Amino acid sequence: MAIRPILHYPDKRLRTPGKPIEDFGPEFQKLVDDMAETMYAAPGVGLAAPQLGESLRLFIIDIATEEEAASDLRVFANPEIFELEGEVLYEEGCLSFPGIREDVVRAERVRVRAQDRHGERFELQADELLAIALQHENDHLDGKLMIDHLSLLKRRLVHRNLTRRAAEGAVAE
Ligand code: NI
C-alpha cells in the first residue's frame, strides 16, 4: 500500500470522466488499497479514483472517520445513484479543495447500486452523511466538483483562492 498524491483543484485531470471498471484483478486491488491508505492519511471520509489521476468509476467512503467509530470502508465500483429523495444542506469539504468548506444542497436519501471490490453487485439505501458522501464522490466520476454546486460569487472566491495557492506552490517547488 502506498499514500499517493491527491490532485488539487484546478488540476484539469479532476474534470476527466471515469471509465467503467472491467478488471477487478491485482492492479485494481492495489489501487483500492492505495486509495484507502491515502484517504485515511489525509484524513477524509471519501476519495474518488479521479482525485489520484485515475480516470475510473470508483470511489471509497468511510464515514466512521468523521464519527470516530471503528473503520467501515465501503468500495463502490461502477456506481449508479437512483431514487433521490428530499433535500439537505451540509457544509462539505473535499480533499481536492484543501481548507475549503462550503454549504452544498444534496438529496437527503438515495439508493445506489454498485459493485464491491470483488466485483459483486450490491444495492444500498443511504441517508445522512453517507447519502451526502455518495453524491459528492459520485460527482467526481463525472468530472463534477463541489465548486460546481456553489453560487457564482462563491465559485469565483474559491477559484481565486485555490488558483493563487497552486501558483504559490509551483513557485515554491
Ligand atoms: Ni471530493
mmCIF file of C-alpha atoms and ligand atoms in Angstrom:
data_model
loop_
_atom_site.group_PDB
_atom_site.id
_atom_site.type_symbol
_atom_site.label_atom_id
_atom_site.label_comp_id
_atom_site.label_asym_id
_atom_site.label_seq_id
_atom_site.Cartn_x
_atom_site.Cartn_y
_atom_site.Cartn_z
ATOM 1 C CA MET A 1 0.000 0.000 0.000
ATOM 2 C CA ALA A 2 1.133 3.499 -0.686
ATOM 3 C CA ILE A 3 -0.060 7.006 0.004
ATOM 4 C CA ARG A 4 -0.476 8.760 -3.324
ATOM 5 C CA PRO A 5 -0.604 12.488 -4.047
ATOM 6 C CA ILE A 6 -4.150 13.888 -4.250
ATOM 7 C CA LEU A 7 -4.815 16.231 -7.167
ATOM 8 C CA HIS A 8 -5.942 19.688 -6.125
ATOM 9 C CA TYR A 9 -8.336 21.995 -7.916
ATOM 10 C CA PRO A 10 -7.857 23.497 -10.548
ATOM 11 C CA ASP A 11 -5.968 20.421 -11.876
ATOM 12 C CA LYS A 12 -7.703 19.611 -15.166
ATOM 13 C CA ARG A 13 -7.475 15.847 -14.602
ATOM 14 C CA LEU A 14 -10.229 16.260 -11.987
ATOM 15 C CA ARG A 15 -12.550 17.088 -14.903
ATOM 16 C CA THR A 16 -11.902 13.829 -16.779
ATOM 17 C CA PRO A 17 -14.891 11.451 -16.520
ATOM 18 C CA GLY A 18 -14.092 7.972 -15.185
ATOM 19 C CA LYS A 19 -14.193 4.845 -17.336
ATOM 20 C CA PRO A 20 -16.101 1.745 -16.161
ATOM 21 C CA ILE A 21 -14.129 -0.852 -14.172
ATOM 22 C CA GLU A 22 -13.940 -4.122 -16.066
ATOM 23 C CA ASP A 23 -10.998 -5.831 -14.403
ATOM 24 C CA PHE A 24 -11.127 -6.460 -10.643
ATOM 25 C CA GLY A 25 -7.664 -8.059 -10.676
ATOM 26 C CA PRO A 26 -4.491 -7.315 -8.686
ATOM 27 C CA GLU A 27 -3.897 -3.883 -10.218
ATOM 28 C CA PHE A 28 -7.408 -2.805 -9.211
ATOM 29 C CA GLN A 29 -6.938 -4.269 -5.708
ATOM 30 C CA LYS A 30 -3.704 -2.312 -5.317
ATOM 31 C CA LEU A 31 -5.469 0.885 -6.386
ATOM 32 C CA VAL A 32 -8.258 0.339 -3.800
ATOM 33 C CA ASP A 33 -5.635 -0.240 -1.076
ATOM 34 C CA ASP A 34 -3.701 2.871 -2.100
ATOM 35 C CA MET A 35 -6.897 4.914 -2.113
ATOM 36 C CA ALA A 36 -7.799 3.697 1.389
ATOM 37 C CA GLU A 37 -4.359 4.491 2.764
ATOM 38 C CA THR A 38 -4.388 7.907 1.095
ATOM 39 C CA MET A 39 -7.885 8.715 2.399
ATOM 40 C CA TYR A 40 -7.097 7.672 5.994
ATOM 41 C CA ALA A 41 -3.810 9.586 5.976
ATOM 42 C CA ALA A 42 -5.454 12.790 4.724
ATOM 43 C CA PRO A 43 -7.814 12.181 6.665
ATOM 44 C CA GLY A 44 -11.062 12.228 4.716
ATOM 45 C CA VAL A 45 -14.412 10.417 4.626
ATOM 46 C CA GLY A 46 -14.306 9.706 0.905
ATOM 47 C CA LEU A 47 -11.980 9.578 -2.070
ATOM 48 C CA ALA A 48 -12.646 9.049 -5.765
ATOM 49 C CA ALA A 49 -10.161 7.496 -8.195
ATOM 50 C CA PRO A 50 -10.038 10.612 -10.433
ATOM 51 C CA GLN A 51 -8.617 12.523 -7.436
ATOM 52 C CA LEU A 52 -5.493 10.360 -7.808
ATOM 53 C CA GLY A 53 -5.423 10.913 -11.564
ATOM 54 C CA GLU A 54 -7.039 7.507 -12.238
ATOM 55 C CA SER A 55 -9.982 8.102 -14.590
ATOM 56 C CA LEU A 56 -12.110 5.216 -13.347
ATOM 57 C CA ARG A 57 -15.635 4.816 -11.990
ATOM 58 C CA LEU A 58 -14.503 4.026 -8.463
ATOM 59 C CA PHE A 59 -14.719 5.668 -5.075
ATOM 60 C CA ILE A 60 -14.382 4.678 -1.449
ATOM 61 C CA ILE A 61 -16.171 6.002 1.627
ATOM 62 C CA ASP A 62 -15.630 5.550 5.347
ATOM 63 C CA ILE A 63 -17.902 7.845 7.297
ATOM 64 C CA ALA A 64 -16.618 6.313 10.540
ATOM 65 C CA THR A 65 -13.533 8.519 10.021
ATOM 66 C CA GLU A 66 -15.745 11.533 10.771
ATOM 67 C CA GLU A 67 -17.651 9.871 13.591
ATOM 68 C CA GLU A 68 -14.561 8.361 15.260
ATOM 69 C CA ALA A 69 -16.161 4.910 15.206
ATOM 70 C CA ALA A 70 -14.471 1.674 14.111
ATOM 71 C CA SER A 71 -13.419 1.814 10.478
ATOM 72 C CA ASP A 72 -16.089 0.844 7.945
ATOM 73 C CA LEU A 73 -14.561 1.011 4.480
ATOM 74 C CA ARG A 74 -17.009 0.766 1.597
ATOM 75 C CA VAL A 75 -15.906 0.381 -2.016
ATOM 76 C CA PHE A 76 -18.152 1.498 -4.876
ATOM 77 C CA ALA A 77 -17.148 0.428 -8.380
ATOM 78 C CA ASN A 78 -19.351 1.390 -11.346
ATOM 79 C CA PRO A 79 -21.884 3.051 -9.025
ATOM 80 C CA GLU A 80 -25.250 4.323 -10.107
ATOM 81 C CA ILE A 81 -27.298 6.562 -7.826
ATOM 82 C CA PHE A 82 -31.060 6.437 -8.238
ATOM 83 C CA GLU A 83 -34.203 7.271 -6.217
ATOM 84 C CA LEU A 84 -33.026 10.619 -4.898
ATOM 85 C CA GLU A 85 -35.449 11.997 -2.291
ATOM 86 C CA GLY A 86 -35.686 15.131 -0.184
ATOM 87 C CA GLU A 87 -33.179 17.916 0.189
ATOM 88 C CA VAL A 88 -30.476 18.618 2.729
ATOM 89 C CA LEU A 89 -27.883 21.348 3.190
ATOM 90 C CA TYR A 90 -24.480 20.302 4.503
ATOM 91 C CA GLU A 91 -21.116 22.013 4.798
ATOM 92 C CA GLU A 92 -18.910 19.853 2.590
ATOM 93 C CA GLY A 93 -15.201 19.609 2.209
ATOM 94 C CA CYS A 94 -13.150 17.815 -0.434
ATOM 95 C CA LEU A 95 -9.564 16.573 -0.344
ATOM 96 C CA SER A 96 -9.079 18.276 -3.738
ATOM 97 C CA PHE A 97 -10.133 21.616 -2.186
ATOM 98 C CA PRO A 98 -7.823 21.890 0.835
ATOM 99 C CA GLY A 99 -9.051 24.250 3.530
ATOM 100 C CA ILE A 100 -12.385 24.918 1.812
ATOM 101 C CA ARG A 101 -15.767 24.090 3.367
ATOM 102 C CA GLU A 102 -18.964 25.254 1.699
ATOM 103 C CA ASP A 103 -22.687 24.578 2.019
ATOM 104 C CA VAL A 104 -23.958 22.296 -0.738
ATOM 105 C CA VAL A 105 -27.546 21.142 -1.342
ATOM 106 C CA ARG A 106 -27.954 17.394 -1.885
ATOM 107 C CA ALA A 107 -30.718 14.822 -1.872
ATOM 108 C CA GLU A 108 -31.446 13.620 1.665
ATOM 109 C CA ARG A 109 -31.897 9.942 0.774
ATOM 110 C CA VAL A 110 -30.574 7.973 -2.161
ATOM 111 C CA ARG A 111 -30.309 4.418 -3.347
ATOM 112 C CA VAL A 112 -27.152 3.262 -5.051
ATOM 113 C CA ARG A 113 -26.260 0.142 -6.947
ATOM 114 C CA ALA A 114 -22.612 -0.648 -7.437
ATOM 115 C CA GLN A 115 -20.016 -3.423 -7.366
ATOM 116 C CA ASP A 116 -17.783 -4.093 -4.387
ATOM 117 C CA ARG A 117 -14.013 -4.622 -4.586
ATOM 118 C CA HIS A 118 -14.570 -8.204 -5.756
ATOM 119 C CA GLY A 119 -16.989 -7.186 -8.497
ATOM 120 C CA GLU A 120 -20.051 -8.418 -6.559
ATOM 121 C CA ARG A 121 -23.137 -6.324 -7.256
ATOM 122 C CA PHE A 122 -24.981 -4.776 -4.317
ATOM 123 C CA GLU A 123 -27.635 -2.207 -3.630
ATOM 124 C CA LEU A 124 -27.768 0.182 -0.714
ATOM 125 C CA GLN A 125 -30.141 2.766 0.698
ATOM 126 C CA ALA A 126 -28.429 5.696 2.365
ATOM 127 C CA ASP A 127 -29.297 8.811 4.316
ATOM 128 C CA GLU A 128 -27.481 11.382 6.430
ATOM 129 C CA LEU A 129 -23.714 11.669 5.939
ATOM 130 C CA LEU A 130 -23.468 8.513 3.832
ATOM 131 C CA ALA A 131 -26.034 9.850 1.324
ATOM 132 C CA ILE A 132 -24.150 13.140 1.063
ATOM 133 C CA ALA A 133 -20.777 11.437 0.663
ATOM 134 C CA LEU A 134 -22.187 9.135 -2.028
ATOM 135 C CA GLN A 135 -23.432 12.066 -4.101
ATOM 136 C CA HIS A 136 -20.208 14.028 -3.597
ATOM 137 C CA GLU A 137 -17.944 11.124 -4.599
ATOM 138 C CA ASN A 138 -20.184 10.080 -7.482
ATOM 139 C CA ASP A 139 -19.881 13.602 -8.907
ATOM 140 C CA HIS A 140 -16.093 13.107 -9.123
ATOM 141 C CA LEU A 141 -16.648 10.199 -11.542
ATOM 142 C CA ASP A 142 -18.358 12.591 -13.941
ATOM 143 C CA GLY A 143 -15.678 15.259 -13.576
ATOM 144 C CA LYS A 144 -18.050 17.302 -11.449
ATOM 145 C CA LEU A 145 -16.731 19.091 -8.362
ATOM 146 C CA MET A 146 -18.216 20.685 -5.237
ATOM 147 C CA ILE A 147 -17.421 24.139 -6.639
ATOM 148 C CA ASP A 148 -19.988 23.489 -9.404
ATOM 149 C CA HIS A 149 -22.746 23.468 -6.760
ATOM 150 C CA LEU A 150 -21.880 26.945 -5.419
ATOM 151 C CA SER A 151 -23.247 30.352 -6.336
ATOM 152 C CA LEU A 152 -21.278 32.252 -8.976
ATOM 153 C CA LEU A 153 -19.835 34.589 -6.348
ATOM 154 C CA LYS A 154 -18.620 31.777 -4.078
ATOM 155 C CA ARG A 155 -17.313 29.865 -7.071
ATOM 156 C CA ARG A 156 -15.159 32.842 -8.039
ATOM 157 C CA LEU A 157 -13.836 33.258 -4.495
ATOM 158 C CA VAL A 158 -12.912 29.580 -4.154
ATOM 159 C CA HIS A 159 -11.396 29.540 -7.649
ATOM 160 C CA ARG A 160 -9.258 32.606 -6.943
ATOM 161 C CA ASN A 161 -8.162 31.289 -3.543
ATOM 162 C CA LEU A 162 -7.051 27.870 -4.852
ATOM 163 C CA THR A 163 -5.590 29.143 -8.139
ATOM 164 C CA ARG A 164 -3.396 31.534 -6.176
ATOM 165 C CA ARG A 165 -2.340 28.751 -3.819
ATOM 166 C CA ALA A 166 -1.482 26.470 -6.748
ATOM 167 C CA ALA A 167 0.654 29.233 -8.282
ATOM 168 C CA GLU A 168 2.488 29.771 -4.982
ATOM 169 C CA GLY A 169 3.047 26.025 -4.695
ATOM 170 C CA ALA A 170 4.544 25.926 -8.198
ATOM 171 C CA VAL A 171 6.918 28.746 -7.264
ATOM 172 C CA ALA A 172 7.921 27.016 -4.034
ATOM 173 C CA GLU A 173 8.895 23.879 -5.946
HETATM 174 NI NI NI B 1 -14.269 15.459 -3.237
#
